[in-house]
Coordinates of C-alpha atoms and ligand atoms in Angstrom, one line a residue:
Chain A
M1031 CA 5.5 16.4 -3.9
D1032 CA 7.2 18.4 -6.7
H1033 CA 10.5 18.5 -4.9
I1034 CA 13.5 18.1 -7.0
T1035 CA 14.9 14.9 -5.6
G1036 CA 18.4 15.3 -7.2
S1037 CA 18.4 11.7 -8.0
Q1038 CA 19.4 12.4 -11.7
E1039 CA 22.8 13.5 -10.8
Q1040 CA 23.3 11.0 -8.1
A1041 CA 21.9 8.5 -10.5
A1042 CA 25.2 7.4 -11.9
G1043 CA 26.2 6.4 -8.3
T1044 CA 29.9 6.3 -9.3
E1045 CA 31.2 9.1 -7.1
L1046 CA 31.0 7.0 -3.8
P1047 CA 32.3 3.7 -3.1
G1048 CA 29.2 1.5 -4.0
I1049 CA 27.9 -2.0 -2.8
P1050 CA 28.7 -4.9 -4.9
I1051 CA 25.4 -6.6 -6.4
T1052 CA 24.7 -9.0 -8.9
L1053 CA 21.7 -8.6 -11.1
T1054 CA 20.6 -10.7 -13.9
I1055 CA 18.8 -8.0 -16.3
N1056 CA 17.1 -9.3 -19.6
G1057 CA 18.8 -12.7 -19.3
R1058 CA 22.3 -11.1 -19.0
K1059 CA 24.2 -11.4 -15.6
R1060 CA 25.7 -8.2 -14.5
E1061 CA 28.1 -7.6 -11.5
L1062 CA 27.6 -4.0 -10.6
S1063 CA 28.8 -1.6 -7.9
V1064 CA 26.0 0.7 -6.9
A1065 CA 25.4 3.5 -4.3
P1066 CA 22.7 2.7 -1.9
W1067 CA 20.6 5.5 -3.1
V1068 CA 20.4 4.7 -6.7
T1069 CA 16.9 3.5 -7.5
L1070 CA 16.6 0.5 -9.8
L1071 CA 14.9 2.8 -12.4
D1072 CA 18.0 5.1 -12.5
L1073 CA 20.5 2.3 -12.5
L1074 CA 18.5 1.0 -15.6
R1075 CA 18.2 4.2 -17.4
E1076 CA 21.2 6.1 -16.2
R1077 CA 23.8 3.6 -16.1
L1078 CA 22.9 0.7 -18.2
D1079 CA 21.2 2.7 -21.0
L1080 CA 18.2 0.6 -20.6
T1081 CA 16.0 3.7 -21.1
G1082 CA 12.9 1.7 -22.3
S1083 CA 11.5 2.0 -18.8
K1084 CA 10.1 5.5 -18.1
K1085 CA 10.1 7.9 -15.3
G1086 CA 6.9 9.6 -15.3
C1087 CA 6.4 10.6 -11.4
D1088 CA 9.3 9.1 -9.6
H1089 CA 6.7 8.6 -6.8
G1090 CA 4.8 5.2 -7.4
Q1091 CA 2.0 7.2 -8.9
C1092 CA 2.1 6.4 -12.6
G1093 CA 3.4 2.9 -13.3
A1094 CA 5.7 4.1 -16.3
C1095 CA 8.6 2.7 -14.7
T1096 CA 7.2 -0.8 -14.1
V1097 CA 9.5 -3.7 -14.8
L1098 CA 9.3 -7.4 -13.7
V1099 CA 11.5 -8.8 -10.8
D1100 CA 11.5 -12.5 -10.6
G1101 CA 8.5 -12.2 -12.8
K1102 CA 6.4 -9.8 -10.5
R1103 CA 5.6 -6.3 -11.7
I1104 CA 7.0 -3.6 -9.3
N1105 CA 7.5 0.1 -9.7
S1106 CA 11.2 0.4 -10.2
C1107 CA 11.3 4.3 -9.3
L1108 CA 10.6 3.1 -5.4
K1109 CA 13.1 0.5 -5.2
L1110 CA 16.6 0.8 -4.2
A1111 CA 18.7 -1.4 -6.5
V1112 CA 20.8 -2.5 -3.8
A1113 CA 17.8 -4.3 -2.3
Y1114 CA 17.4 -6.5 -5.3
D1115 CA 20.9 -8.2 -5.3
G1116 CA 20.5 -11.6 -6.8
A1117 CA 17.1 -11.0 -8.5
E1118 CA 16.1 -11.5 -12.2
I1119 CA 15.0 -8.1 -13.7
T1120 CA 13.0 -8.0 -17.0
T1121 CA 12.3 -4.8 -18.7
I1122 CA 10.6 -3.7 -21.9
E1123 CA 14.1 -4.5 -23.8
G1124 CA 13.9 -8.0 -22.7
L1125 CA 10.5 -9.2 -23.7
A1126 CA 11.1 -9.8 -27.6
Q1127 CA 12.7 -12.9 -28.7
G1128 CA 15.0 -11.6 -31.3
E1129 CA 12.9 -10.1 -34.2
T1130 CA 9.8 -11.7 -32.8
L1131 CA 7.7 -9.4 -30.5
H1132 CA 6.3 -10.7 -27.3
P1133 CA 2.7 -11.3 -28.0
L1134 CA 1.6 -8.3 -26.2
Q1135 CA 4.0 -6.2 -27.9
Q1136 CA 2.4 -7.2 -31.0
A1137 CA -1.2 -6.7 -29.6
F1138 CA -0.4 -3.2 -28.7
I1139 CA 0.5 -2.4 -32.2
D1140 CA -2.5 -4.5 -33.7
R1141 CA -4.9 -2.6 -31.3
D1142 CA -3.4 0.6 -31.5
A1143 CA -3.1 1.0 -27.8
F1144 CA -1.0 4.2 -27.5
Q1145 CA -0.5 7.5 -28.7
C1146 CA 2.6 9.2 -27.4
G1147 CA 4.1 5.9 -26.2
Y1148 CA 5.5 7.3 -23.0
C1149 CA 3.3 5.0 -20.8
T1150 CA 3.6 1.9 -23.0
P1151 CA 6.8 0.2 -21.8
G1152 CA 5.3 0.2 -18.2
Q1153 CA 1.9 -0.9 -19.6
I1154 CA 3.4 -3.8 -21.5
C1155 CA 5.5 -4.9 -18.7
S1156 CA 2.6 -4.5 -16.3
G1157 CA 0.3 -6.4 -18.6
V1158 CA 2.9 -9.5 -18.6
G1159 CA 3.1 -9.4 -14.7
L1160 CA -0.9 -9.5 -14.9
M1161 CA -0.8 -12.6 -16.7
N1162 CA 1.9 -13.9 -14.8
E1163 CA -0.3 -13.5 -11.8
G1164 CA -3.5 -15.2 -13.4
R1165 CA -6.1 -13.2 -11.5
A1166 CA -7.7 -11.2 -14.6
S1167 CA -10.0 -12.9 -17.4
T1168 CA -13.0 -10.4 -17.6
R1169 CA -12.7 -6.8 -19.0
D1170 CA -13.4 -5.5 -15.6
E1171 CA -10.5 -7.6 -14.0
V1172 CA -8.1 -6.4 -16.5
R1173 CA -9.3 -2.6 -16.1
E1174 CA -8.9 -2.8 -12.4
L1175 CA -5.6 -4.8 -12.3
M1176 CA -4.0 -2.3 -14.9
S1177 CA -5.1 0.6 -12.8
G1178 CA -1.5 1.0 -11.7
N1179 CA -0.5 2.4 -15.0
I1180 CA -1.8 6.0 -15.9
C1181 CA -2.0 6.8 -19.8
R1182 CA -2.1 10.7 -20.1
C1183 CA -3.2 10.0 -23.7
G1184 CA -6.2 7.9 -22.5
A1185 CA -5.6 5.0 -24.7
Y1186 CA -7.3 2.8 -21.8
T1187 CA -9.8 1.2 -24.0
N1188 CA -7.3 0.1 -26.6
I1189 CA -4.8 -1.0 -23.9
T1190 CA -7.8 -3.2 -22.4
D1191 CA -8.5 -4.7 -26.0
A1192 CA -4.9 -5.5 -26.3
V1193 CA -4.7 -7.2 -22.9
M1194 CA -7.8 -9.1 -23.6
D1195 CA -6.5 -10.2 -27.0
V1196 CA -3.7 -12.1 -25.5
L1197 CA -5.4 -13.4 -22.5
E1198 CA -8.0 -15.0 -24.8
K1199 CA -5.4 -16.6 -27.1
E1200 CA -3.5 -17.9 -23.8
G1201 CA -6.9 -19.2 -22.7
A1202 CA -7.6 -20.8 -26.0
K1203 CA -4.4 -22.7 -26.1
Chain B
M1478 CA 17.7 11.8 -1.3
N1479 CA 20.6 12.4 1.2
R1480 CA 23.4 9.9 1.4
F1481 CA 23.0 7.1 3.8
S1482 CA 24.7 3.7 4.6
Y1483 CA 22.8 0.4 3.6
H1484 CA 23.0 -2.7 5.9
R1485 CA 21.0 -6.0 5.3
A1486 CA 20.2 -7.5 8.5
G1487 CA 20.9 -11.0 9.2
D1488 CA 18.0 -11.7 11.6
I1489 CA 15.4 -9.7 13.8
A1490 CA 17.6 -9.3 16.8
E1491 CA 20.5 -7.8 14.8
A1492 CA 18.0 -5.3 13.0
A1493 CA 16.4 -4.3 16.5
Q1494 CA 19.7 -3.5 17.9
M1495 CA 20.6 -1.4 14.8
G1496 CA 17.3 0.1 14.5
A1497 CA 17.4 1.4 18.0
E1498 CA 20.3 3.9 17.0
P1499 CA 19.0 7.4 16.1
D1500 CA 18.5 8.3 12.3
T1501 CA 18.2 4.4 11.3
R1502 CA 15.1 3.3 9.5
F1503 CA 13.9 -0.2 8.7
L1504 CA 13.7 -0.5 4.9
A1505 CA 10.9 -3.2 3.9
G1506 CA 9.3 -2.8 0.5
G1507 CA 10.5 0.9 0.4
T1508 CA 7.3 2.1 -1.3
N1509 CA 6.6 4.4 1.3
L1510 CA 10.1 5.0 3.0
V1511 CA 12.0 5.7 -0.5
D1512 CA 9.2 8.3 -1.5
L1513 CA 9.4 10.1 1.8
M1514 CA 13.3 10.1 1.4
K1515 CA 13.0 11.5 -2.2
A1516 CA 10.9 14.4 -0.7
N1517 CA 13.5 14.9 2.1
V1518 CA 10.9 14.1 4.8
E1519 CA 13.0 11.3 5.8
R1520 CA 16.6 11.6 5.9
P1521 CA 18.3 8.6 7.5
T1522 CA 21.9 8.1 7.8
R1523 CA 21.5 4.3 7.8
L1524 CA 18.9 1.9 6.3
V1525 CA 18.5 -1.5 7.8
D1526 CA 16.9 -4.0 4.9
I1527 CA 14.7 -6.4 6.8
S1528 CA 12.9 -7.3 3.7
R1529 CA 14.7 -10.5 3.3
L1530 CA 14.2 -11.9 6.7
S1531 CA 12.4 -15.0 7.3
Q1532 CA 9.1 -13.8 8.6
N1533 CA 7.6 -13.7 5.2
T1534 CA 5.1 -16.7 5.5
I1535 CA 1.7 -17.2 6.4
E1536 CA 1.0 -19.8 8.8
D1537 CA -1.8 -21.6 10.3
L1538 CA -1.9 -21.2 14.2
P1539 CA -2.9 -23.9 16.6
E1540 CA -6.1 -22.3 17.6
G1541 CA -7.4 -21.9 14.3
G1542 CA -6.1 -18.4 13.5
L1543 CA -3.7 -17.4 10.8
R1544 CA -0.2 -15.7 11.3
L1545 CA 0.8 -13.2 8.7
G1546 CA 4.5 -12.7 8.3
A1547 CA 5.4 -9.1 8.3
F1548 CA 7.6 -9.3 5.4
A1549 CA 5.0 -11.3 3.4
T1550 CA 3.8 -8.6 0.7
N1551 CA 0.5 -7.4 0.6
A1552 CA -0.2 -9.3 -2.8
D1553 CA 0.9 -12.5 -1.5
T1554 CA -1.2 -12.1 1.5
A1555 CA -4.4 -10.7 -0.2
Y1556 CA -4.2 -13.6 -2.8
D1557 CA -3.5 -16.5 0.0
E1558 CA -6.0 -19.1 -0.4
R1559 CA -6.5 -19.2 3.5
V1560 CA -6.8 -15.4 3.5
E1561 CA -9.5 -15.4 0.8
Q1562 CA -11.3 -18.2 2.2
R1563 CA -11.4 -17.3 6.0
Y1564 CA -10.6 -13.7 6.1
P1565 CA -12.1 -12.4 2.7
L1566 CA -12.6 -9.0 4.5
L1567 CA -8.9 -8.7 4.7
S1568 CA -8.2 -9.8 1.1
S1569 CA -10.8 -7.4 -0.1
A1570 CA -9.6 -4.2 2.0
I1571 CA -6.0 -5.1 0.5
L1572 CA -7.2 -5.3 -3.0
A1573 CA -8.9 -2.0 -2.5
G1574 CA -5.5 -0.3 -1.8
A1575 CA -2.7 1.2 -4.1
S1576 CA -2.1 -0.9 -7.3
P1577 CA -1.2 -4.4 -8.2
Q1578 CA 2.7 -3.2 -8.7
L1579 CA 2.9 -1.4 -5.3
R1580 CA 1.0 -4.5 -3.5
N1581 CA 3.5 -6.7 -5.0
A1582 CA 6.5 -4.8 -3.3
A1583 CA 4.7 -3.5 -0.1
T1584 CA 4.9 -5.8 3.0
N1585 CA 2.3 -6.4 5.9
G1586 CA 4.8 -4.7 8.4
G1587 CA 5.3 -1.7 6.2
N1588 CA 1.7 -1.2 5.6
L1589 CA 1.0 -0.9 9.2
N1590 CA 3.7 1.6 9.6
Q1591 CA 3.3 3.8 6.3
R1592 CA 2.8 7.3 7.2
T1593 CA -0.1 9.8 6.5
R1594 CA -0.5 11.3 3.1
C1595 CA -1.1 14.8 4.6
Y1596 CA 0.1 17.2 1.9
Y1597 CA 1.9 19.4 4.3
F1598 CA 3.8 16.7 5.9
Y1599 CA 5.3 15.9 2.5
D1600 CA 6.0 19.5 1.7
T1601 CA 9.3 20.6 3.8
E1602 CA 8.5 24.3 3.0
T1603 CA 5.3 24.3 5.2
P1604 CA 5.2 23.9 9.0
C1605 CA 3.9 20.5 10.2
N1606 CA 4.0 19.0 13.9
K1607 CA 4.4 15.6 12.7
R1608 CA 7.6 16.2 10.6
E1609 CA 8.9 19.0 12.8
P1610 CA 7.6 18.9 16.3
G1611 CA 6.5 22.3 17.4
S1612 CA 6.5 24.2 13.8
G1613 CA 2.6 24.0 13.9
C1614 CA 0.1 22.4 11.5
S1615 CA -0.6 23.8 8.3
A1616 CA -3.7 21.7 7.7
I1617 CA -5.7 23.2 10.5
G1618 CA -7.2 26.2 8.7
G1619 CA -5.7 25.1 5.5
V1620 CA -6.6 22.6 2.7
N1621 CA -7.9 19.8 4.5
R1622 CA -9.9 17.6 2.1
I1623 CA -8.3 14.4 3.1
H1624 CA -8.0 15.0 6.9
A1625 CA -9.5 13.6 9.9
I1626 CA -13.0 14.5 11.4
L1627 CA -12.6 12.3 14.4
G1628 CA -9.8 12.0 17.3
T1629 CA -8.0 15.0 16.1
S1630 CA -5.8 17.4 18.3
E1631 CA -4.9 21.0 18.3
A1632 CA -1.4 19.8 17.0
C1633 CA -2.3 17.8 14.1
I1634 CA -5.5 16.3 12.0
A1635 CA -3.8 14.0 9.9
T1636 CA -5.3 10.5 8.9
H1637 CA -3.6 6.9 8.6
P1638 CA -4.0 6.1 5.1
S1639 CA -4.0 2.4 5.2
D1640 CA -6.8 0.0 3.9
M1641 CA -5.6 -3.1 5.4
C1642 CA -5.4 -1.7 8.7
V1643 CA -9.2 -1.1 8.7
A1644 CA -9.9 -4.6 7.9
L1645 CA -7.3 -5.6 10.8
A1646 CA -9.1 -3.3 13.3
A1647 CA -12.5 -4.9 12.5
L1648 CA -11.0 -8.6 12.6
E1649 CA -9.4 -7.6 16.1
A1650 CA -6.1 -9.0 15.0
E1651 CA -2.9 -8.7 17.2
V1652 CA 0.5 -7.4 16.1
R1653 CA 3.5 -9.3 17.4
V1654 CA 6.6 -7.1 17.6
Q1655 CA 10.1 -7.8 18.9
G1656 CA 12.7 -5.3 20.0
P1657 CA 15.9 -4.7 21.9
A1658 CA 14.0 -5.7 25.1
G1659 CA 12.3 -8.9 23.7
E1660 CA 8.9 -9.6 22.3
R1661 CA 5.5 -8.4 23.0
V1662 CA 1.8 -8.6 21.4
I1663 CA -0.1 -5.8 21.0
A1664 CA -4.0 -5.5 20.5
F1665 CA -4.6 -4.0 17.2
A1666 CA -6.7 -1.2 18.8
D1667 CA -3.8 -0.3 20.8
Y1668 CA -1.3 -0.3 18.1
H1669 CA -1.9 2.9 16.4
R1670 CA -2.4 6.0 18.5
L1671 CA -4.2 9.5 18.1
P1672 CA -2.0 12.6 17.6
G1673 CA -2.6 14.2 21.0
D1674 CA 0.3 16.5 21.7
E1675 CA 2.7 14.1 20.2
P1676 CA 1.7 13.7 16.7
W1677 CA 5.2 12.5 15.4
K1678 CA 4.3 9.2 17.1
D1679 CA 2.1 7.3 14.8
N1680 CA 2.1 4.2 16.7
T1681 CA 3.1 2.6 19.9
L1682 CA 6.3 1.1 18.6
Q1683 CA 9.4 1.7 20.7
P1684 CA 12.8 2.5 19.4
G1685 CA 14.3 -0.6 17.5
E1686 CA 10.9 -2.5 17.8
I1687 CA 10.1 -4.4 14.4
V1688 CA 6.8 -5.9 13.6
T1689 CA 7.4 -9.6 13.1
A1690 CA 3.7 -11.0 12.4
I1691 CA 0.1 -10.1 12.6
D1692 CA -2.0 -12.6 14.1
L1693 CA -5.7 -13.0 12.9
P1694 CA -8.0 -14.7 15.5
A1695 CA -9.8 -17.9 14.5
D1696 CA -13.1 -16.0 14.8
S1697 CA -13.8 -14.4 11.5
F1698 CA -16.6 -13.1 9.4
T1699 CA -17.0 -15.4 6.2
E1700 CA -20.5 -14.6 5.1
N1701 CA -21.3 -11.2 6.0
Y1702 CA -18.8 -8.7 5.6
T1703 CA -17.9 -6.0 3.4
Y1704 CA -15.1 -3.2 2.6
L1705 CA -16.4 -0.1 1.0
K1706 CA -14.0 2.3 0.1
L1707 CA -15.0 5.8 -1.4
R1708 CA -12.4 8.0 -3.1
D1709 CA -11.8 10.5 -5.8
R1710 CA -11.0 7.8 -8.5
L1711 CA -12.3 4.4 -8.6
S1712 CA -9.0 2.8 -8.3
Y1713 CA -5.2 3.8 -7.3
A1714 CA -6.5 6.3 -4.9
F1715 CA -6.3 6.8 -1.2
A1716 CA -9.8 6.5 1.0
L1717 CA -11.8 9.7 1.7
V1718 CA -13.9 7.4 3.7
S1719 CA -13.8 3.5 3.9
V1720 CA -15.8 1.1 6.1
A1721 CA -14.9 -2.5 7.2
V1722 CA -17.8 -4.4 8.3
G1723 CA -18.0 -7.9 9.8
L1724 CA -21.2 -9.3 11.2
K1725 CA -22.4 -12.7 12.5
M1726 CA -26.1 -13.3 11.7
E1727 CA -28.0 -15.9 13.7
G1728 CA -31.7 -16.6 13.2
G1729 CA -32.1 -13.3 11.4
K1730 CA -30.5 -11.2 14.1
I1731 CA -26.8 -9.7 14.5
A1732 CA -25.1 -11.9 17.0
K1733 CA -22.0 -9.9 16.5
A1734 CA -21.0 -6.8 14.9
R1735 CA -17.4 -5.3 14.2
L1736 CA -16.9 -1.9 12.4
A1737 CA -13.9 0.2 11.7
L1738 CA -13.6 3.3 9.6
G1739 CA -10.7 4.4 7.3
G1740 CA -9.8 8.0 6.2
V1741 CA -11.4 9.7 9.2
A1742 CA -8.9 9.6 11.8
H1743 CA -5.1 9.0 12.8
K1744 CA -6.0 5.3 13.3
P1745 CA -8.7 3.0 12.1
W1746 CA -11.8 4.3 14.1
R1747 CA -13.8 1.8 16.2
V1748 CA -16.6 2.5 18.4
P1749 CA -17.5 -0.6 20.7
A1750 CA -20.9 1.4 21.8
A1751 CA -22.0 1.3 17.8
E1752 CA -21.2 -2.4 17.8
A1753 CA -23.1 -3.1 21.0
L1754 CA -26.1 -1.1 19.7
L1755 CA -26.3 -3.6 16.7
E1756 CA -25.8 -6.8 18.6
G1757 CA -29.0 -8.8 19.2
Q1758 CA -31.1 -6.7 16.8
E1759 CA -32.7 -7.4 13.5
P1760 CA -31.1 -5.4 10.6
S1761 CA -33.0 -2.4 9.5
A1762 CA -32.6 0.8 8.1
D1763 CA -33.2 2.6 11.3
L1764 CA -30.9 0.6 13.3
F1765 CA -28.1 1.0 10.7
A1766 CA -28.6 4.9 10.9
Q1767 CA -28.5 4.8 14.7
A1768 CA -25.1 2.8 14.4
A1769 CA -23.9 5.4 12.0
D1770 CA -24.6 8.2 14.2
A1771 CA -22.8 6.4 16.9
M1772 CA -19.8 5.6 15.1
L1773 CA -19.5 9.3 14.2
Q1774 CA -20.2 10.8 17.5
G1775 CA -18.2 13.9 18.1
A1776 CA -17.1 14.1 14.6
V1777 CA -15.9 17.8 13.5
G1778 CA -15.3 19.1 10.2
Q1779 CA -12.0 21.0 9.4
G1780 CA -13.5 23.2 6.6
T1781 CA -12.7 21.6 3.4
N1782 CA -13.4 18.0 4.6
D1783 CA -16.9 18.8 6.1
F1784 CA -18.3 16.6 3.6
K1785 CA -16.8 13.8 5.2
I1786 CA -19.3 13.3 8.1
E1787 CA -22.2 13.0 5.8
L1788 CA -20.3 10.8 3.5
A1789 CA -19.2 8.6 6.2
R1790 CA -22.7 8.4 7.7
R1791 CA -24.0 7.2 4.3
A1792 CA -21.0 4.8 3.9
I1793 CA -21.6 3.1 7.2
R1794 CA -25.4 2.7 6.4
R1795 CA -24.5 1.4 3.0
A1796 CA -21.6 -1.1 4.4
L1797 CA -23.9 -2.3 7.0
R1798 CA -26.8 -3.0 4.3
Q1799 CA -24.2 -4.8 2.2
A1800 CA -23.0 -7.1 5.0
A1801 CA -26.2 -7.8 6.4
A1802 CA -27.4 -8.8 2.9
G1803 CA -24.4 -11.0 2.3
T1804 CA -23.4 -9.0 -0.8
P1805 CA -19.9 -7.6 -0.3
Q1806 CA -18.5 -4.6 -2.1
S1807 CA -16.6 -5.9 -5.2
Q1808 CA -13.3 -4.5 -5.7
T1809 CA -13.4 -5.2 -9.3
N1810 CA -16.8 -3.8 -10.4
K1811 CA -16.9 -0.7 -8.4
Q1812 CA -20.8 -0.2 -8.6
V1813 CA -21.9 0.1 -4.9
A1814 CA -24.8 -2.0 -4.5
Ligands
FAD3255 C1 0.9 5.9 -5.1 C2 0.8 5.1 -3.9 C3 -0.6 4.9 -3.8 C4 -0.9 3.9 -2.5 N1 -2.2 3.8 -2.4 C5 -2.6 3.2 -1.2 C6 -3.8 2.9 -0.9 O1 -5.1 3.3 -1.6 N2 -4.2 2.1 0.3 C7 -3.2 1.7 1.2 O2 -3.4 1.1 2.2 N3 -1.9 2.0 1.0 C8 -1.5 2.7 -0.3 N4 -0.4 2.9 -0.5 C9 0.9 2.7 0.6 C10 1.2 1.5 0.6 O3 0.4 0.4 1.0 C11 2.4 1.5 1.5 O4 3.5 2.3 1.0 C12 3.1 0.1 1.6 O5 2.1 -0.7 2.4 C13 4.4 0.2 2.8 O6 4.8 -1.1 2.8 P1 6.5 -1.2 2.4 O7 6.8 -2.5 2.9 O8 6.9 -0.7 1.2 O9 7.0 -0.2 3.5 P2 8.4 0.7 3.8 O10 8.2 1.7 2.7 O11 9.7 -0.2 3.5 O12 8.4 1.1 5.0 C14 7.5 2.0 5.6 C15 7.6 2.6 7.0 O13 7.5 1.4 7.8 C16 8.6 0.9 8.6 N5 8.7 -0.4 8.6 C17 8.4 -1.3 7.5 N6 8.2 -2.5 8.0 C18 8.4 -2.6 9.3 C19 8.3 -3.5 10.2 N7 8.2 -4.8 10.0 N8 8.3 -3.3 11.5 C20 8.8 -1.8 12.0 N9 8.8 -1.0 11.1 C21 8.5 -1.2 9.9 C22 9.7 1.6 7.7 O14 10.8 1.8 8.6 C23 9.2 2.9 7.3 O15 9.1 3.7 8.2 C24 0.0 3.6 -1.6 C25 1.3 3.9 -1.9 C26 1.9 4.8 -3.0 C27 3.2 5.2 -3.3
SF4_3256 S1 -2.5 17.5 10.0 FE1 -0.4 16.7 11.0 S2 0.8 15.7 9.4 FE2 -0.6 17.3 8.5 S3 0.5 19.5 8.9 FE3 -0.7 19.3 10.4 S4 0.5 18.3 12.0 FE4 1.4 17.9 9.9
FES3257 S1 7.9 6.6 -12.4 FE1 7.5 5.0 -10.9 S2 5.3 5.0 -10.5 FE2 5.7 6.8 -11.9
FES3258 S1 0.1 6.8 -24.7 FE1 0.7 8.5 -24.1 S2 0.7 8.4 -22.0 FE2 -0.2 6.6 -22.6

């Protein structure tokens, strides 16, 4: 599965006539023309300079590319951007309110939930998706429902702590 | 990825018409197809996007069953209240598969039609009869840890990787399809096929045919069931062996038994004789051992997957015990009770 996919050079997707689509990304509406083979991840990173979402594996196996589409977490590396015409996309760049971090971003800092940080944007978007789903309340549930995000540095324990902190705060409200 | 054109289908009929043309593929969630396109295993010239068609709901059937739209996501299906309450075996199997992100994108129709995870199938440098008819099978005599022990052929020893389908086999679901020639209904046992001498055919769909829905029968297993999945990691990994069991208990005896195995064959594996052997009997370790042997009759190891035969035997016995006791495998706490 280690083939060079060539998606980097194709990523800009400007060399061939594109398909017009509208995406609302982090609250901003964008009219774009995109070649059909451009993934949402490549569109975000290579064309829109939203490089927070990371390309770990490009095959759905790591979760580093996790973003929210209409509030639901998905792997942006396996999604063609054209298929999301009309959708609302939230990336790690769109979670904070001005200078105020999203509670889960703050919890990652407070709990030291990363080392190199490469998996972190995906982890945080995934954690927000998990909260939207409302299916996790125990540590076991958080661990299982965060299992789509691999952390090569092994920060799992602190990641679980961070997610639990926010879940508990939300629950207490 | 190669260059291709993209068309968003307006309805099933239009999609079926377009899909019948060569080198056209249906795009649903894309979690398998886009991956295969990146690996150059799939090189379509046109994608027909069916993910926005209206068959994305879950609806009660008049006879008490449930109709799962082909374009409903795996997550929406597993978490649907009716599925959770009336078909917990299905809910459990879906939640045992992939990751929350993938389940949010993956559709029911796509799950049925996902392709094998055979390493050689993915690697265009190596011979593979499924990818390139007549080129040979690299898995036979190669590394075949994840390959089949049942129903193999000299042409291919791949497995079907789905968890959802293993539960659907035990539930005896029906697959509704629509193609250029009209609609038909396929019994789940007849949907996927064995490799035989045409391993490039995973299932019995005809050109242009689209899965529109999966119908679950009214008769289900709500107390005595389990989905036991064994794999190299506790989550986010395909099954080495999985077992779906549904039992109906009456007066301490097994009135009805349905079993299916995943990870061991080119399709979810059922053996009616093993089910018959359980029915009318009181649960016991001996009985479960006999049923496991019957399920695995004819199993052959391929070298690096020899371990699967004993693993499957033990998994079947364990799963039958879990189901009979009414203590289904938790997909959260992975301790196998
Ligand atoms: C890293 C990773 C781990 C995974 N782990 C698991 C796991 O543990 N267990 C498991 O079960 N699955 C697992 N999966 C597979 C996942 O479940 C499938 O990729 C998914 O179900 C496919 O659905 P889709 O809608 O994305 O299909 P697509 O990728 O869109 O399509 C797959 C194929 O089906 C065809 N198709 C789609 N819909 C229809 C239809 N309605 N009618 C006819 N043909 C159709 C397409 O043309 C294509 O050939 C994993 C996937 C990845 C990437
Ligand atoms: S097992 Fe099947 S899919 Fe794998 S290499 Fe052999 S022919 Fe190809
Ligand atoms: S980059 Fe998308 S899952 Fe790894
Ligand atoms: S912090 Fe390094 S990969 Fe997770």
